[in-house]
Coordinates of C-alpha atoms in Angstrom, one line a residue:
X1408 CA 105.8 131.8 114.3
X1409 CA 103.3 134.2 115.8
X1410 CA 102.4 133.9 119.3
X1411 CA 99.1 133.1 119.0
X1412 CA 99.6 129.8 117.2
X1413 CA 99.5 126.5 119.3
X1414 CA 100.7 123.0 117.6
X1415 CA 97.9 120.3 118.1
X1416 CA 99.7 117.3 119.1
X1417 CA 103.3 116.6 118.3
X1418 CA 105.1 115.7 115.9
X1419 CA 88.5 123.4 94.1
X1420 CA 86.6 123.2 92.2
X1421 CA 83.7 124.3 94.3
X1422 CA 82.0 120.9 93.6
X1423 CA 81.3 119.5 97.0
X1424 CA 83.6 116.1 97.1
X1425 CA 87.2 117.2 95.5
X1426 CA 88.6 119.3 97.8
X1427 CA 90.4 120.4 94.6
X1428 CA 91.1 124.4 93.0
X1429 CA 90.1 124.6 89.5
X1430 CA 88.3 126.2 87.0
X1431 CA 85.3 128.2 88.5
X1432 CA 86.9 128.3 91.9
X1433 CA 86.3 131.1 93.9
X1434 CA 88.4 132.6 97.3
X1435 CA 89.0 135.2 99.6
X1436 CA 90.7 137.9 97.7
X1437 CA 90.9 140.3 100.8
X1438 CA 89.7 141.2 104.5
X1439 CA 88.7 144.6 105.9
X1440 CA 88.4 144.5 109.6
X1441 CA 86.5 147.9 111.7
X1442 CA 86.8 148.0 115.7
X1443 CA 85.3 150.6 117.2
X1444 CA 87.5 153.1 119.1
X1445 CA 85.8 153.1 122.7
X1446 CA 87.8 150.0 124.4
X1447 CA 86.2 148.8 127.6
X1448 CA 88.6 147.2 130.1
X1449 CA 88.1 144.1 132.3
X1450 CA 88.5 146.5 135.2
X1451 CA 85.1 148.6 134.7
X1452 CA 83.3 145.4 135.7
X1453 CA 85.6 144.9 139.3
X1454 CA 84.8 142.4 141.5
X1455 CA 81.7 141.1 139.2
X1456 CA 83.7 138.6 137.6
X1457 CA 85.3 135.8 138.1
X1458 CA 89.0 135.2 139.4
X1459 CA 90.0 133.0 136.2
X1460 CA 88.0 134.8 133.3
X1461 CA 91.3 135.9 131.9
X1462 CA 92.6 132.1 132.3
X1463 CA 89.9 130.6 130.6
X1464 CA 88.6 133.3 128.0
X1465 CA 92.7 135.5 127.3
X1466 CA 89.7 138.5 127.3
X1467 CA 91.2 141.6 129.1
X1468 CA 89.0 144.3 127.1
X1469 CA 86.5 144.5 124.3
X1470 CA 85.4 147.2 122.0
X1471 CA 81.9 148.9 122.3
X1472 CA 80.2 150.1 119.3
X1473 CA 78.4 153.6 119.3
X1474 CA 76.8 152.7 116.1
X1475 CA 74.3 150.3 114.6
X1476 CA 75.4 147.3 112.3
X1477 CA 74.7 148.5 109.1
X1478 CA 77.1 151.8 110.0
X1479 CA 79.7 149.4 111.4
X1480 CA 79.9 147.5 108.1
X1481 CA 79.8 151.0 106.2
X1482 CA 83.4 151.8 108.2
X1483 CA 84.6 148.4 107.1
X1484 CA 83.5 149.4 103.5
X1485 CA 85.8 152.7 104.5
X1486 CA 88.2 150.3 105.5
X1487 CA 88.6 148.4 102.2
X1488 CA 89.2 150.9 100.2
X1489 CA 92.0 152.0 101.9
X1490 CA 93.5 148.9 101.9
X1491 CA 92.6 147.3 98.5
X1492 CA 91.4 148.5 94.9
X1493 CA 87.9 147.3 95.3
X1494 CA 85.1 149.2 93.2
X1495 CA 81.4 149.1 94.0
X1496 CA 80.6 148.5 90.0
X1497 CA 82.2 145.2 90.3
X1498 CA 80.3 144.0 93.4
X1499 CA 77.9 141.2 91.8
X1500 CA 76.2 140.1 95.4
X1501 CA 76.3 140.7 99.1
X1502 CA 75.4 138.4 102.1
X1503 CA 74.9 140.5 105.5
X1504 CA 75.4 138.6 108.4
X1505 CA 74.6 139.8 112.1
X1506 CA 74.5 138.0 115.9
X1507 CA 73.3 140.8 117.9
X1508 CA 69.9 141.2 115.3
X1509 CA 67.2 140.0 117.5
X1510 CA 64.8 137.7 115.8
X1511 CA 61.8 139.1 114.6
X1512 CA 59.5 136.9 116.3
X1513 CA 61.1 137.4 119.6
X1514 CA 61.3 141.4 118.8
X1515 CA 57.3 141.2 118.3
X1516 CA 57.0 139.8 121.8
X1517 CA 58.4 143.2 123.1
X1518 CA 58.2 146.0 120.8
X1519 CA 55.7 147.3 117.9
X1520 CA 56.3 146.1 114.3
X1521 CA 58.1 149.1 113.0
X1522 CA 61.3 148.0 115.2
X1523 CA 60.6 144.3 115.5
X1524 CA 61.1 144.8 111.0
X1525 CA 64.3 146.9 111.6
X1526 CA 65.7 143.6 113.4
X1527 CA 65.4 141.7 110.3
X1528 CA 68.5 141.0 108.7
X1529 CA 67.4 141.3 105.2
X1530 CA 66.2 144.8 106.1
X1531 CA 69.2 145.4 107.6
X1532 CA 71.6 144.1 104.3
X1533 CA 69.4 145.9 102.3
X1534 CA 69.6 149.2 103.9
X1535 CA 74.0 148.6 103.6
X1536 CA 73.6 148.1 100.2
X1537 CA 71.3 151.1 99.8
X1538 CA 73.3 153.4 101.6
X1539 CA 76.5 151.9 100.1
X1540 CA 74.7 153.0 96.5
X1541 CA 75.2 149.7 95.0
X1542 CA 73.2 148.1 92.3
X1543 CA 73.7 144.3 93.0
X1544 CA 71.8 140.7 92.6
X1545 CA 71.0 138.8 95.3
X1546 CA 71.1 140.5 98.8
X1547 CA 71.3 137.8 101.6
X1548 CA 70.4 139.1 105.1
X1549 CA 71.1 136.3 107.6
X1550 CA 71.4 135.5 111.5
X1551 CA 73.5 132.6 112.6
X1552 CA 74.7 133.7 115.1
X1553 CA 78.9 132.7 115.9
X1554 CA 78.4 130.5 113.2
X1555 CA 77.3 133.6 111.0
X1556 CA 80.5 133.8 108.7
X1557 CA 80.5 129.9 107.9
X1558 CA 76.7 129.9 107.2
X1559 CA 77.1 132.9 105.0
X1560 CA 80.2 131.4 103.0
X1561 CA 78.3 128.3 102.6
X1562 CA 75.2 130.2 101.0
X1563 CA 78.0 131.3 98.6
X1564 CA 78.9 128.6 97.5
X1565 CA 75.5 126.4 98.0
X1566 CA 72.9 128.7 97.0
X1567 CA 74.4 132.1 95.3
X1568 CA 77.3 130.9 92.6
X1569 CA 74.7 128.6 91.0
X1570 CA 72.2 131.6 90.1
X1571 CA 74.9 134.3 89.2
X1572 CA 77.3 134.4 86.4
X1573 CA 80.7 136.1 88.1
X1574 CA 82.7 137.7 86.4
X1575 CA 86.8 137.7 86.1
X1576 CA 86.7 141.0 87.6
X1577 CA 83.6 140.8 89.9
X1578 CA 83.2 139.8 93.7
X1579 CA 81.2 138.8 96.0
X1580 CA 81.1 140.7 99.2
X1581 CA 80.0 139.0 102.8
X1582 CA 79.6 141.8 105.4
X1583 CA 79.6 140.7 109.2
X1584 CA 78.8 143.1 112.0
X1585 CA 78.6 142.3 115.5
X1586 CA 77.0 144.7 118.0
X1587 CA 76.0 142.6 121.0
X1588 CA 76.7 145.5 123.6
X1589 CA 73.4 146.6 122.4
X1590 CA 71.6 143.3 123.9
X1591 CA 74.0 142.8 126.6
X1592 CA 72.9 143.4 130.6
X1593 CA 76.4 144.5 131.7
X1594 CA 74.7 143.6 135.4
X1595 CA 75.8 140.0 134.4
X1596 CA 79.2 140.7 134.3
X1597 CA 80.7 136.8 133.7
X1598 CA 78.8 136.8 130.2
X1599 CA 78.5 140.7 129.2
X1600 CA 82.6 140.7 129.0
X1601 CA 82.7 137.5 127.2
X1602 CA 82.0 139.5 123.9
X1603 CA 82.8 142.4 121.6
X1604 CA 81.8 144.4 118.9
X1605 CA 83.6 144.5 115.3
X1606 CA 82.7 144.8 111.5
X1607 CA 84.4 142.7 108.9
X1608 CA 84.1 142.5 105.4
X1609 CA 85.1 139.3 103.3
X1610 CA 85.8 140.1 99.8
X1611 CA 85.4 136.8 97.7
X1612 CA 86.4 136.3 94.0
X1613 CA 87.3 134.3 91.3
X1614 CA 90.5 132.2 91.4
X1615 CA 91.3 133.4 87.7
X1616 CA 90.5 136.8 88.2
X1617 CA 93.6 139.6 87.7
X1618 CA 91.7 142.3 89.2
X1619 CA 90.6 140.4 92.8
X1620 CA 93.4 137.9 92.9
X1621 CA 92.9 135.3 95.5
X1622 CA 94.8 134.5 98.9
X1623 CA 92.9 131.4 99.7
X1624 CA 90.6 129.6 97.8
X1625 CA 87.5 128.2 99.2
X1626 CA 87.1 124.1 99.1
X1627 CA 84.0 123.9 100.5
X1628 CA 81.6 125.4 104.0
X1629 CA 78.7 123.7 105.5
X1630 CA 76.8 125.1 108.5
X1631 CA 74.0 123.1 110.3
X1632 CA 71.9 123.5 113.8
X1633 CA 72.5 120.2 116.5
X1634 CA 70.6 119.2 119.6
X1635 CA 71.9 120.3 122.9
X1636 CA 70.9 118.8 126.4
X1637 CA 69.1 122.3 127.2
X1638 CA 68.4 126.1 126.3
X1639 CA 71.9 128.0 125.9
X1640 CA 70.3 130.8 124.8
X1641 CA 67.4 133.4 125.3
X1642 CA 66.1 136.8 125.2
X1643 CA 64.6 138.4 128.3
X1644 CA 63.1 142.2 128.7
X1645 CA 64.7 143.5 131.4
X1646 CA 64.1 147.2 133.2
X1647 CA 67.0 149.5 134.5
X1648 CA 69.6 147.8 133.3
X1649 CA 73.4 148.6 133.8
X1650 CA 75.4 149.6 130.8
X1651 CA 78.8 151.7 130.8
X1652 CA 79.4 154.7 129.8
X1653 CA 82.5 156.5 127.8
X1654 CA 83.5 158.0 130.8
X1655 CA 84.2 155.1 132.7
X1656 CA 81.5 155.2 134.6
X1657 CA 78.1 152.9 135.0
X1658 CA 74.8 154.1 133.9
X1659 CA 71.0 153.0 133.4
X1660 CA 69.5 152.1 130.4
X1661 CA 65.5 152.5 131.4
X1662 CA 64.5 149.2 129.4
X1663 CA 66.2 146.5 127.4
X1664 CA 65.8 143.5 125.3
X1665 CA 69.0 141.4 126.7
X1666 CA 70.1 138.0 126.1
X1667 CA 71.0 135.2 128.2
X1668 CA 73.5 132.7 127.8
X1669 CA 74.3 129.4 129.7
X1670 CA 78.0 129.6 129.4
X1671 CA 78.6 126.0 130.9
X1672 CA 76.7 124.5 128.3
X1673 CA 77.9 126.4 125.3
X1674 CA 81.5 125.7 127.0
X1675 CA 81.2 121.4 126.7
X1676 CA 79.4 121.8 123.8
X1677 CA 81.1 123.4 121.6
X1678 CA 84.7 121.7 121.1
X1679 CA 82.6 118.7 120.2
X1680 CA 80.7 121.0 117.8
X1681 CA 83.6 122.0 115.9
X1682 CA 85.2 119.0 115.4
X1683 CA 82.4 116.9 114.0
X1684 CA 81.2 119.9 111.5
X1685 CA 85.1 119.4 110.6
X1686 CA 85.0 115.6 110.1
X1687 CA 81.2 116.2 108.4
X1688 CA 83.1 118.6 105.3
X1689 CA 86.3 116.8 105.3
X1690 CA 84.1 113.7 104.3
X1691 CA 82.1 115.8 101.8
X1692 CA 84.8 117.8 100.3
X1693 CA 87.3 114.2 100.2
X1694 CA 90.0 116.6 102.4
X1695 CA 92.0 113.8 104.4
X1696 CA 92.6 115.3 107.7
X1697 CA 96.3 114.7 107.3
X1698 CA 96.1 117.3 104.8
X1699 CA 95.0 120.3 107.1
X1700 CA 98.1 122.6 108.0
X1701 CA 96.5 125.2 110.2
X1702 CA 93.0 125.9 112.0
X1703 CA 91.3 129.2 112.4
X1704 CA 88.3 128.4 114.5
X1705 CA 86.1 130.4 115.8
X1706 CA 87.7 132.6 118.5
X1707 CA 85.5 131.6 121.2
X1708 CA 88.0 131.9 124.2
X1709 CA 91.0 130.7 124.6
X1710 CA 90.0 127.9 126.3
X1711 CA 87.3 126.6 124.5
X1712 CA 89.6 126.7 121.7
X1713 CA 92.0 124.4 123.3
X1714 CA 89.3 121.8 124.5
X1715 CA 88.5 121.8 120.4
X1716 CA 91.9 120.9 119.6
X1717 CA 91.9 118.4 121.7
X1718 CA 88.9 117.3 119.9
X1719 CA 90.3 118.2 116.4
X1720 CA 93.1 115.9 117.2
X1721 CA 90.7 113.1 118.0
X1722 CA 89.5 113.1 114.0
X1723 CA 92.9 113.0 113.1
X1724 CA 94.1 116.2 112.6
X1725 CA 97.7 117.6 114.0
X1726 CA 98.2 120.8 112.9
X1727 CA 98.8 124.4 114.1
X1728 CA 96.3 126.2 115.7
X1729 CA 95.2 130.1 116.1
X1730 CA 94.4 131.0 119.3
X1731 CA 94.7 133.5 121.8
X1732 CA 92.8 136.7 119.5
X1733 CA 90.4 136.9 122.0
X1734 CA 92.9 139.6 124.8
X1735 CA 92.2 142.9 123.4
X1736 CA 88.7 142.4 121.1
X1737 CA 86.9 139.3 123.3
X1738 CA 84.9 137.0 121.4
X1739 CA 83.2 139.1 118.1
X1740 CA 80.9 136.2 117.5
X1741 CA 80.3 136.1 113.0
X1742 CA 83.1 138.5 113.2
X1743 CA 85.7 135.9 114.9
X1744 CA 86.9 133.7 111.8
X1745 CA 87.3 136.8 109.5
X1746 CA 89.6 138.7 112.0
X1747 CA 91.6 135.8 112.9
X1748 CA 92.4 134.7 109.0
X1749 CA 93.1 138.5 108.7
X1750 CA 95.7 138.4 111.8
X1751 CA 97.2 135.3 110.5
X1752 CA 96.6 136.7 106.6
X1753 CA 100.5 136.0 106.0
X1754 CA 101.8 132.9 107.3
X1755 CA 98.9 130.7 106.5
X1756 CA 99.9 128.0 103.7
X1757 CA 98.5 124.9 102.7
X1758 CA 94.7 123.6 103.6
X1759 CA 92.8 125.5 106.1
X1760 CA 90.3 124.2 108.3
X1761 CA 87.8 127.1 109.5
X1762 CA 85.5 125.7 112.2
X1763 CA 82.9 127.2 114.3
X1764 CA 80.1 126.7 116.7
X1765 CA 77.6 129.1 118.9
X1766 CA 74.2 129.3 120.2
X1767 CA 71.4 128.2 117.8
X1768 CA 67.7 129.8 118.1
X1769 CA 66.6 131.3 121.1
X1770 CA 65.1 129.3 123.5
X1771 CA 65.8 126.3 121.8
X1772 CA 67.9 123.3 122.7
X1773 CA 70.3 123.7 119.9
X1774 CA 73.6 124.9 118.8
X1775 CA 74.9 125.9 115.5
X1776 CA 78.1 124.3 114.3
X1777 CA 79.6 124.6 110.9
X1778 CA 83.2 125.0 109.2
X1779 CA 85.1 126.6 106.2
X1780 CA 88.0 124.5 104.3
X1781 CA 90.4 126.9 102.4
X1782 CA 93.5 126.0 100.6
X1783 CA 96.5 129.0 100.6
X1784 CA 96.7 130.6 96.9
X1785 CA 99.8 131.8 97.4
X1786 CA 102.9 131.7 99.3
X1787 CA 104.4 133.7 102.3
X1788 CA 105.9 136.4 99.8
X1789 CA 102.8 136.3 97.9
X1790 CA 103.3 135.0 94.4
X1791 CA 100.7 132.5 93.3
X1792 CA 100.9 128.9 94.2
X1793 CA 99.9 126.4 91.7
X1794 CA 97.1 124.3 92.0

């Protein structure tokens, strides 16, 4: 078994409530991850952080994106078509989802409304689909933040499937791109290496379709915001702020819109998060937690990870555990699920529990929590597992 797979403990339909694959069941058919090929290591930021950030995070570099998000998800699109037979004709709807998007009200505050509207995510799904050339349905720009993947599987299933007509040989594509570099103050070094930039893009089919076939059908996703004690999260305009540069070396960006984060909070709150947005969809979907043979959570840190197993195992759930994904990529936010079920794409079998949790709005004493129940369509040597 891999090494970055920890036991916890020893020893569908689509219709919310079955927890069962059937007719009109859709799944992930494939993955397509882009990392960007300028890798920053934990050294540039020297004595700025802390002794035990490896420890508690496994982070020793990151990737830094050059690019915007809606060019990162175009070299994911390059991406999936060297790896898979996907066609643009037989794309049927596409859900964007972004972290490092700042919200348009906040933007407003700053900057004039030309760029506080290129921060929109609908703008910025519309302008992938535009330059991809695609003539879909329903374009979904969304902003959720770590929990962007689950929310945007959960409008899938929830909101998108019920106005569409898929066909056999259509998908559904959910794009993720995550360039937080871009509202990071590298100045404060023990949260600016905490996270990295990536692209991923989730194709998602039907469970009969020949064309797309499925490696793990979806059971259900729910995604939700929760009270916190206090503000994790804000944005702040900052002046000469520290950035690095391709050379190794530090430079000054004149003026920035930078986030902050209160890691101590996000830290205790989010094990808890993930486990009760676990026991929330196993409840809905009728899963018995006994039935859950591996969770992908959200690659937060390696520590926060295994504070939420700990938790996991609280609802009742024993079962191995990815972790550790965070060494050479840190955390990649909406991007974090998708990588780590495409690292882990060949061993997983049997149900899947996908849970995640991150800062909610900015500014506002809230997180977002939320998880993704899949169920292996096939086995280890990939023929198709029965239902």
């Amino acid at each position: 078994m891999s090494g970055f797979v920890q036991r916890v403990a020893a020893g569908v339909a689509n219709s919310p409530g079955t927890g069962r694959v059937g007719p009109g069941t859709i799944g992930i058919s494939a993955i397509a991850v882009y990392e960007p090929p300028w890798q920053l290591e934990n050294a540039w930021f020297g004595e700025g952080l802390p002794r035990k950030f490896v420890q508690h995070t496994g982070i020793q570099s990151r990737h830094v994106s050059e690019e915007g998000e809606t060019t990162m998800a175009l070299r994911a699109w390059e991406v999936l078509k060297r790896e898979s037979n996907c066609e643009l004709c037989d794309c049927a709807g596409v859900v964007f989802a972004s972290p490092s998007l700042v919200p348009v009200a906040v933007a407003r505050k700053y900057v004039d409304d030309r760029l506080a509207r290129s921060e929109n995510p609908r703008y910025v799904a519309r302008q992938f689909v535009d330059r991809l050339g695609m003539a879909v349905g329903p374009v979904v720009g969304i902003n959720w933040f770590c929990s962007g993947y689950t929310r945007a599987l959960s409008l899938v299933q929830h909101r998108l499937l019920p106005r569409i007509s898929l066909g056999r040989d259509q998908f559904l594509l959910v794009a993720t791109a995550s360039r937080i570099s871009r509202i990071t103050d590298y100045a404060f070094a023990p949260t600016a290496a905490l996270f990295g930039d990536m692209a991923t893009l989730t194709v998602l089919a039907r469970a009969d379709s020949r064309k797309y076939p499925i490696r793990f059908a979806l059971l259900g996703a729910a995604a939700e915001t929760a009270p916190v004690g206090s503000v994790p999260f804000d944005f702040h305009w900052r002046r000469d702020v520290l950035v690095p540069t391709r050379d190794g070396r530090c430079g000054r960006d004149s003026q920035r819109l930078s986030f902050s984060l209160n890691g101590m909070e996000i830290g205790d709150a989010a094990p808890r998060a993930m486990a009760g947005a676990t026991a929330d969809l196993l409840q809905e979907t009728g899963v018995g937690p006994e039935e859950i043979r591996f969770v992908v959570p959200h690659q937060a840190g390696s520590g926060i990870v295994r504070f939420a197993s700990m938790k996991l195992e609280g609802i009742g759930i024993r079962a191995e555990v990815v972790n550790g994904l965070t060494k050479d990529v840190g955390n990649v936010s909406s991007c974090s699920i998708p990588y780590a079920l495409k690292q882990a794409w060949h061993f997983l079998e049997g149900t899947i529990a996908c849970p995640s949790a991150g800062v909610g709005p900015p500014g506002k004493a809230a997180v977002t929590q939320g998880c993704i129940l899949l169920r292996a369509a096939r086995g280890q040597n990939g023929s198709r597992a029965t239902a």
